[in-house]
């Protein structure tokens, strides 16, 4: 059943993990290198990946003999490390970007629909209804599209310090979410 509270919670969690605002410098750099970014194409491809993982991810886990609670605990560690990255400004996860098409790699995958986001989606299934997660994904994709289309304007308005502050605030939120996921799934 659709729940506004769950949709908002899921949306905030995914917003923190996707961290599209924190990715504005990367987006601007890609735009500079490639000349343009295909915002709609990147958003649609990321959406397909995320929605497919929402509905097929558990089957993939079963294939490996894993349950959602175990994946949620493992995901809480990944979220914790992503939060540490955001708060401390360190890089723990190295990306290997292929610049042949910046709208797909690294923008759609792994920047928007990366391992952290997919782990989060499966972790969220331990606590939230699928349809609420789907709505949270769609809301985030709409926001991602808007940010991609207006990234140059946002960079001018936020400045480096503003983007850095946002990144750190959402890093703290992500750390708290990771601890909650761990606590709720330990012993489940």
Coordinates of N, CA and C in Angstrom, one line a residue:
X1 N 0.8 -1.2 0.0 CA 0.0 0.0 0.0 C 0.9 1.2 0.0
X2 N 0.5 2.2 -0.8 CA 1.3 3.4 -0.9 C 1.2 4.2 0.4
X3 N 2.4 4.7 0.9 CA 2.4 5.5 2.1 C 3.3 6.7 1.9
X4 N 2.7 7.9 2.1 CA 3.5 9.1 1.8 C 4.7 9.2 2.7
X5 N 4.6 8.7 4.0 CA 5.7 8.7 4.9 C 6.8 7.8 4.4
X6 N 6.5 6.6 3.9 CA 7.5 5.7 3.4 C 8.1 6.2 2.1
X7 N 7.3 6.8 1.3 CA 7.8 7.4 0.0 C 8.8 8.5 0.3
X8 N 8.5 9.4 1.2 CA 9.4 10.4 1.6 C 10.7 9.9 2.3
X9 N 10.6 8.9 3.1 CA 11.7 8.3 3.7 C 12.7 7.7 2.7
X10 N 12.1 6.9 1.8 CA 12.8 6.2 0.8 C 13.5 7.3 -0.1
X11 N 12.7 8.3 -0.5 CA 13.2 9.4 -1.4 C 14.4 10.1 -0.7
X12 N 14.4 10.4 0.6 CA 15.5 11.0 1.2 C 16.7 10.1 1.3
X13 N 16.5 8.8 1.6 CA 17.6 7.9 1.6 C 18.3 7.8 0.3
X14 N 17.5 7.6 -0.8 CA 18.0 7.5 -2.1 C 18.7 8.8 -2.5
X15 N 18.1 9.9 -2.2 CA 18.7 11.2 -2.5 C 20.1 11.4 -1.8
X16 N 20.2 10.9 -0.6 CA 21.5 10.9 0.1 C 22.5 10.0 -0.6
X17 N 22.1 8.8 -1.0 CA 23.0 7.9 -1.6 C 23.4 8.3 -3.1
X18 N 22.4 8.7 -3.8 CA 22.7 9.1 -5.2 C 23.6 10.4 -5.2
X19 N 23.3 11.3 -4.3 CA 24.1 12.5 -4.0 C 24.3 13.2 -5.3
X20 N 23.3 13.5 -6.1 CA 23.4 14.2 -7.4 C 23.9 15.6 -7.2
X21 N 23.6 16.2 -6.1 CA 24.1 17.6 -5.9 C 25.6 17.6 -5.6
X22 N 26.1 16.5 -4.9 CA 27.5 16.4 -4.6 C 28.3 16.0 -5.9
X23 N 27.5 15.5 -6.9 CA 28.2 15.1 -8.1 C 28.2 16.2 -9.2
X24 N 27.7 17.4 -8.8 CA 27.7 18.5 -9.8 C 29.1 18.8 -10.3
X25 N 30.2 18.8 -9.5 CA 31.5 19.1 -10.1 C 31.9 18.0 -11.2
X26 N 31.5 16.7 -10.9 CA 31.8 15.7 -11.9 C 31.0 15.9 -13.1
X27 N 29.7 16.3 -13.0 CA 28.8 16.5 -14.1 C 29.3 17.6 -15.0
X28 N 29.8 18.7 -14.3 CA 30.3 19.9 -15.1 C 31.6 19.5 -15.8
X29 N 32.4 18.7 -15.2 CA 33.6 18.2 -15.8 C 33.3 17.4 -17.0
X30 N 32.4 16.5 -16.9 CA 31.9 15.6 -18.0 C 31.4 16.5 -19.2
X31 N 30.6 17.5 -18.8 CA 30.1 18.4 -19.8 C 31.2 19.1 -20.6
X32 N 32.2 19.5 -19.8 CA 33.3 20.2 -20.4 C 34.1 19.3 -21.4
X33 N 34.3 18.1 -21.0 CA 35.1 17.1 -21.8 C 34.3 16.7 -23.0
X34 N 33.0 16.4 -22.9 CA 32.2 15.8 -23.9 C 31.4 16.9 -24.8
X35 N 31.3 18.1 -24.2 CA 30.6 19.1 -25.0 C 29.1 19.2 -24.5
X36 N 28.5 18.1 -24.2 CA 27.2 18.1 -23.7 C 26.9 16.8 -22.9
X37 N 25.9 16.8 -22.1 CA 25.4 15.6 -21.5 C 24.0 15.4 -21.9
X38 N 23.7 14.1 -22.2 CA 22.3 13.8 -22.6 C 21.5 13.4 -21.3
X39 N 20.9 14.5 -20.7 CA 20.3 14.3 -19.4 C 19.2 13.3 -19.4
X40 N 18.3 13.3 -20.4 CA 17.2 12.4 -20.5 C 17.7 11.0 -20.6
X41 N 18.6 10.8 -21.5 CA 19.2 9.4 -21.8 C 19.8 8.9 -20.5
X42 N 20.6 9.7 -19.8 CA 21.3 9.2 -18.6 C 20.2 8.9 -17.5
X43 N 19.2 9.7 -17.4 CA 18.2 9.4 -16.4 C 17.4 8.2 -16.7
X44 N 17.0 8.0 -18.0 CA 16.3 6.8 -18.3 C 17.1 5.5 -18.1
X45 N 18.3 5.5 -18.5 CA 19.2 4.3 -18.3 C 19.4 4.0 -16.9
X46 N 19.6 5.0 -16.1 CA 19.8 4.8 -14.6 C 18.5 4.3 -14.0
X47 N 17.3 4.8 -14.5 CA 16.0 4.3 -14.0 C 15.8 2.9 -14.4
X48 N 16.1 2.5 -15.6 CA 16.0 1.1 -16.0 C 16.8 0.2 -15.0
X49 N 18.0 0.6 -14.8 CA 18.9 -0.2 -13.9 C 18.3 -0.3 -12.5
X50 N 17.9 0.8 -12.0 CA 17.4 0.8 -10.6 C 16.1 0.0 -10.4
X51 N 15.2 0.2 -11.4 CA 13.9 -0.4 -11.3 C 14.0 -2.0 -11.5
X52 N 14.9 -2.3 -12.5 CA 15.2 -3.8 -12.7 C 15.7 -4.4 -11.4
X53 N 16.7 -3.7 -10.8 CA 17.3 -4.2 -9.5 C 16.2 -4.3 -8.4
X54 N 15.3 -3.3 -8.4 CA 14.3 -3.4 -7.3 C 13.5 -4.7 -7.4
X55 N 13.1 -5.1 -8.7 CA 12.2 -6.2 -8.8 C 13.0 -7.5 -9.0
X56 N 14.2 -7.5 -9.5 CA 15.0 -8.7 -9.8 C 16.1 -9.0 -8.8
X57 N 16.4 -8.0 -8.0 CA 17.6 -8.1 -7.1 C 17.4 -9.2 -6.1
X58 N 16.2 -9.4 -5.5 CA 16.1 -10.5 -4.6 C 16.3 -11.9 -5.2
X59 N 15.8 -12.0 -6.5 CA 16.0 -13.3 -7.2 C 17.5 -13.6 -7.4
X60 N 18.2 -12.5 -7.7 CA 19.7 -12.6 -7.8 C 20.3 -13.0 -6.5
X61 N 19.8 -12.5 -5.4 CA 20.3 -12.9 -4.1 C 20.0 -14.4 -3.8
X62 N 18.8 -14.8 -4.1 CA 18.4 -16.2 -3.9 C 19.3 -17.1 -4.7
X63 N 19.7 -16.7 -5.9 CA 20.6 -17.5 -6.7 C 21.9 -17.8 -6.0
X64 N 22.3 -16.8 -5.1 CA 23.6 -17.0 -4.4 C 23.3 -17.5 -2.9
X65 N 22.0 -17.8 -2.6 CA 21.7 -18.3 -1.3 C 21.7 -17.3 -0.2
X66 N 21.4 -16.0 -0.5 CA 21.4 -14.9 0.4 C 20.0 -14.5 0.7
X67 N 19.8 -13.9 1.9 CA 18.5 -13.3 2.2 C 18.6 -11.8 2.3
X68 N 17.5 -11.1 2.3 CA 17.5 -9.6 2.2 C 18.1 -9.0 3.5
X69 N 17.8 -9.6 4.7 CA 18.4 -9.1 5.9 C 19.9 -9.1 5.9
X70 N 20.5 -10.2 5.4 CA 22.0 -10.3 5.3 C 22.5 -9.2 4.3
X71 N 21.8 -9.1 3.2 CA 22.2 -8.1 2.2 C 22.0 -6.7 2.8
X72 N 20.9 -6.5 3.6 CA 20.7 -5.2 4.2 C 21.9 -4.8 5.2
X73 N 22.3 -5.8 5.9 CA 23.5 -5.6 6.8 C 24.7 -5.3 6.1
X74 N 25.0 -6.0 5.0 CA 26.1 -5.7 4.1 C 26.0 -4.4 3.5
X75 N 24.8 -4.0 3.1 CA 24.5 -2.7 2.5 C 24.7 -1.6 3.5
X76 N 24.4 -1.9 4.8 CA 24.6 -0.9 5.8 C 26.1 -0.5 5.9
X77 N 27.0 -1.5 5.7 CA 28.4 -1.2 5.8 C 28.8 -0.3 4.6
X78 N 28.2 -0.7 3.4 CA 28.5 0.1 2.2 C 28.0 1.6 2.4
X79 N 26.8 1.7 2.9 CA 26.3 3.1 3.2 C 27.1 3.8 4.2
X80 N 27.6 3.1 5.2 CA 28.4 3.7 6.2 C 29.7 4.3 5.6
X81 N 30.3 3.5 4.7 CA 31.5 3.9 4.1 C 31.3 5.1 3.1
X82 N 30.1 5.0 2.4 CA 29.8 6.2 1.5 C 29.6 7.4 2.4
X83 N 28.9 7.3 3.5 CA 28.8 8.4 4.4 C 30.1 9.0 4.9
X84 N 31.0 8.1 5.2 CA 32.4 8.5 5.7 C 33.1 9.3 4.5
X85 N 32.9 8.7 3.3 CA 33.5 9.5 2.2 C 33.0 10.9 2.1
X86 N 31.7 11.0 2.2 CA 31.0 12.3 2.1 C 31.4 13.3 3.2
X87 N 31.5 12.8 4.4 CA 31.8 13.7 5.5 C 33.3 14.0 5.6
X88 N 34.1 13.1 5.4 CA 35.6 13.3 5.5 C 36.2 13.8 4.2
X89 N 35.5 13.7 3.1 CA 36.1 14.1 1.8 C 37.2 13.2 1.3
X90 N 37.1 11.9 1.7 CA 38.1 10.9 1.2 C 37.4 10.0 0.1
X91 N 38.3 9.3 -0.6 CA 37.7 8.4 -1.6 C 38.1 7.0 -1.2
X92 N 37.1 6.2 -0.9 CA 37.2 4.8 -0.6 C 36.9 3.9 -1.7
X93 N 35.9 4.4 -2.5 CA 35.5 3.6 -3.7 C 36.1 4.2 -5.0
X94 N 36.9 3.5 -5.6 CA 37.5 4.0 -6.9 C 36.6 3.6 -8.1
X95 N 36.4 4.6 -8.9 CA 35.6 4.4 -10.2 C 36.6 4.3 -11.3
X96 N 36.2 3.5 -12.3 CA 37.0 3.4 -13.5 C 36.2 3.9 -14.7
X97 N 36.1 5.2 -14.8 CA 35.2 5.8 -15.8 C 35.7 5.5 -17.3
X98 N 34.8 5.1 -18.1 CA 35.0 5.0 -19.5 C 34.4 6.3 -20.1
X99 N 35.2 7.1 -20.7 CA 34.7 8.4 -21.2 C 34.2 8.3 -22.6
X100 N 33.9 7.1 -23.2 CA 33.4 7.0 -24.5 C 32.0 7.6 -24.7
X101 N 31.2 7.5 -23.6 CA 29.9 8.1 -23.6 C 29.6 8.5 -22.2
X102 N 29.9 9.8 -21.8 CA 29.7 10.2 -20.5 C 28.3 10.2 -20.0
X103 N 27.3 10.2 -20.9 CA 25.9 10.1 -20.4 C 25.6 8.8 -19.8
X104 N 26.3 7.7 -20.3 CA 26.0 6.4 -19.8 C 27.0 6.0 -18.7
X105 N 28.3 6.0 -19.1 CA 29.3 5.7 -18.1 C 30.2 6.9 -18.1
X106 N 30.4 7.5 -17.0 CA 30.1 7.1 -15.6 C 28.8 7.8 -15.1
X107 N 28.1 8.5 -15.9 CA 26.9 9.3 -15.3 C 25.8 8.3 -14.9
X108 N 25.1 7.6 -15.9 CA 24.0 6.8 -15.5 C 24.5 5.6 -14.6
X109 N 25.6 5.0 -15.0 CA 26.2 4.0 -14.2 C 27.7 4.2 -14.2
X110 N 28.3 4.4 -13.0 CA 27.9 4.1 -11.7 C 27.5 5.3 -10.9
X111 N 27.5 6.5 -11.4 CA 27.3 7.7 -10.6 C 25.9 7.7 -10.0
X112 N 24.9 7.5 -10.9 CA 23.5 7.6 -10.4 C 23.1 6.2 -9.9
X113 N 23.2 5.2 -10.8 CA 22.8 3.8 -10.4 C 24.0 3.0 -10.1
X114 N 24.7 3.3 -9.1 CA 25.9 2.6 -8.8 C 25.6 1.5 -7.7
X115 N 26.7 0.9 -7.3 CA 26.6 -0.2 -6.3 C 26.0 0.3 -5.0
X116 N 26.3 1.5 -4.6 CA 25.7 2.0 -3.3 C 24.2 2.1 -3.5
X117 N 23.7 2.6 -4.6 CA 22.3 2.8 -4.8 C 21.6 1.4 -4.9
X118 N 22.2 0.5 -5.6 CA 21.5 -0.8 -5.8 C 21.5 -1.5 -4.4
X119 N 22.6 -1.4 -3.6 CA 22.6 -2.0 -2.3 C 21.5 -1.4 -1.5
X120 N 21.4 -0.1 -1.6 CA 20.4 0.6 -0.8 C 19.0 0.2 -1.1
X121 N 18.7 0.0 -2.4 CA 17.4 -0.5 -2.8 C 17.1 -1.8 -2.2
X122 N 18.0 -2.7 -2.3 CA 17.7 -4.1 -1.7 C 17.6 -4.0 -0.2
X123 N 18.4 -3.1 0.4 CA 18.4 -2.9 1.9 C 17.0 -2.3 2.3
X124 N 16.5 -1.4 1.5 CA 15.2 -0.7 1.8 C 14.1 -1.7 1.7
X125 N 14.2 -2.8 0.9 CA 13.2 -3.8 0.8 C 13.0 -4.5 2.1
X126 N 13.9 -4.5 3.0 CA 13.8 -5.1 4.3 C 12.9 -4.3 5.2
X127 N 12.6 -3.0 4.9 CA 11.8 -2.2 5.8 C 10.6 -1.5 5.1
X128 N 10.6 -1.4 3.7 CA 9.6 -0.6 3.1 C 8.9 -1.5 2.0
X129 N 7.7 -1.1 1.6 CA 7.0 -1.7 0.6 C 7.6 -1.4 -0.8
X130 N 7.6 -2.4 -1.7 CA 8.2 -2.2 -3.0 C 7.6 -1.0 -3.8
X131 N 6.3 -0.8 -3.7 CA 5.7 0.3 -4.5 C 6.1 1.6 -3.9
X132 N 6.4 1.7 -2.6 CA 6.9 3.0 -2.0 C 8.3 3.2 -2.5
X133 N 9.1 2.1 -2.6 CA 10.5 2.3 -3.0 C 10.5 2.7 -4.5
X134 N 9.6 2.1 -5.3 CA 9.5 2.5 -6.7 C 9.1 4.0 -6.8
X135 N 8.2 4.4 -6.0 CA 7.8 5.9 -6.1 C 9.0 6.7 -5.7
X136 N 9.8 6.3 -4.7 CA 11.0 7.0 -4.2 C 12.0 7.1 -5.3
X137 N 12.2 5.9 -6.1 CA 13.1 5.9 -7.2 C 12.7 6.9 -8.3
X138 N 11.4 6.9 -8.6 CA 10.9 7.8 -9.7 C 11.0 9.3 -9.2
X139 N 10.7 9.6 -8.0 CA 10.9 11.0 -7.5 C 12.4 11.4 -7.6
X140 N 13.3 10.5 -7.3 CA 14.7 10.8 -7.4 C 15.1 11.0 -8.8
X141 N 14.6 10.1 -9.7 CA 15.0 10.3 -11.1 C 14.5 11.6 -11.7
X142 N 13.3 12.0 -11.3 CA 12.9 13.3 -11.7 C 13.8 14.4 -11.2
X143 N 14.2 14.3 -9.9 CA 15.1 15.3 -9.4 C 16.5 15.2 -10.1
X144 N 17.0 14.0 -10.4 CA 18.2 13.8 -11.1 C 18.2 14.5 -12.4
X145 N 17.1 14.3 -13.1 CA 16.9 14.9 -14.5 C 17.0 16.4 -14.4
X146 N 16.3 17.0 -13.4 CA 16.3 18.5 -13.2 C 17.7 19.0 -12.9
X147 N 18.4 18.3 -12.0 CA 19.8 18.7 -11.7 C 20.7 18.6 -12.9
X148 N 20.6 17.5 -13.6 CA 21.4 17.3 -14.8 C 21.2 18.5 -15.8
X149 N 19.9 18.8 -16.0 CA 19.6 19.9 -16.9 C 20.1 21.3 -16.5
X150 N 20.1 21.4 -15.1 CA 20.5 22.8 -14.6 C 21.8 22.8 -13.8
X151 N 22.7 21.8 -14.1 CA 23.9 21.7 -13.3 C 24.8 22.9 -13.3
X152 N 24.9 23.5 -14.5 CA 25.7 24.7 -14.6 C 25.2 25.9 -13.7
X153 N 23.9 26.1 -13.8 CA 23.2 27.1 -13.0 C 23.4 26.8 -11.5
X154 N 23.2 25.6 -11.1 CA 23.3 25.2 -9.7 C 24.7 25.4 -9.2
X155 N 25.7 25.1 -10.0 CA 27.1 25.3 -9.6 C 27.4 26.8 -9.3
X156 N 26.9 27.6 -10.2 CA 27.1 29.1 -10.0 C 26.4 29.5 -8.7
X157 N 25.2 29.0 -8.5 CA 24.4 29.5 -7.3 C 25.0 28.9 -6.0
X158 N 25.3 27.6 -6.0 CA 25.8 27.0 -4.7 C 27.3 27.4 -4.4
X159 N 28.1 27.4 -5.5 CA 29.5 27.6 -5.3 C 30.1 26.4 -4.7
X160 N 31.4 26.4 -4.6 CA 32.1 25.2 -4.1 C 31.8 24.9 -2.6
X161 N 31.7 26.0 -1.8 CA 31.4 25.8 -0.4 C 30.0 25.3 -0.2
X162 N 29.0 25.8 -0.9 CA 27.7 25.3 -0.7 C 27.5 23.9 -1.1
X163 N 28.1 23.4 -2.2 CA 28.0 22.0 -2.6 C 28.7 21.2 -1.6
X164 N 29.8 21.6 -1.0 CA 30.6 20.9 0.0 C 29.8 20.7 1.3
X165 N 29.1 21.8 1.7 CA 28.2 21.7 2.9 C 27.1 20.7 2.7
X166 N 26.4 20.8 1.5 CA 25.4 19.8 1.2 C 25.9 18.4 1.3
X167 N 27.0 18.1 0.7 CA 27.6 16.8 0.7 C 27.8 16.3 2.1
X168 N 28.4 17.1 3.0 CA 28.7 16.7 4.4 C 27.4 16.5 5.2
X169 N 26.4 17.3 5.0 CA 25.1 17.2 5.7 C 24.5 15.8 5.3
X170 N 24.4 15.5 4.0 CA 23.8 14.3 3.6 C 24.7 13.1 3.9
X171 N 26.0 13.3 4.1 CA 26.9 12.2 4.6 C 26.5 11.8 6.0
X172 N 26.3 12.8 6.9 CA 25.9 12.5 8.2 C 24.5 11.8 8.3
X173 N 23.6 12.2 7.4 CA 22.3 11.5 7.3 C 22.5 10.1 6.9
X174 N 23.4 9.9 5.9 CA 23.7 8.5 5.4 C 24.3 7.7 6.5
X175 N 25.2 8.2 7.3 CA 25.8 7.5 8.4 C 24.7 7.0 9.4
X176 N 23.8 7.9 9.7 CA 22.7 7.6 10.7 C 21.8 6.5 10.1
X177 N 21.5 6.6 8.8 CA 20.6 5.6 8.1 C 21.3 4.2 8.1
X178 N 22.6 4.2 7.9 CA 23.3 2.9 7.8 C 23.3 2.3 9.2
X179 N 23.4 3.0 10.2 CA 23.4 2.5 11.6 C 22.0 1.9 11.9
X180 N 20.9 2.6 11.4 CA 19.6 2.2 11.6 C 19.3 0.9 10.9
X181 N 19.8 0.8 9.6 CA 19.6 -0.4 8.8 C 20.3 -1.6 9.5
X182 N 21.5 -1.4 10.0 CA 22.2 -2.4 10.7 C 21.5 -2.9 11.9
X183 N 21.0 -2.0 12.8 CA 20.3 -2.3 14.0 C 19.0 -3.1 13.7
X184 N 18.3 -2.6 12.7 CA 17.0 -3.2 12.4 C 17.1 -4.6 11.7
X185 N 18.2 -5.0 11.2 CA 18.4 -6.2 10.5 C 19.3 -7.2 11.2
X186 N 19.9 -6.8 12.3 CA 20.8 -7.7 13.0 C 19.9 -8.6 13.8
X187 N 20.1 -9.9 13.6 CA 19.3 -10.9 14.2 C 18.0 -11.2 13.6
X188 N 17.7 -10.6 12.4 CA 16.5 -10.8 11.7 C 16.4 -12.1 11.0

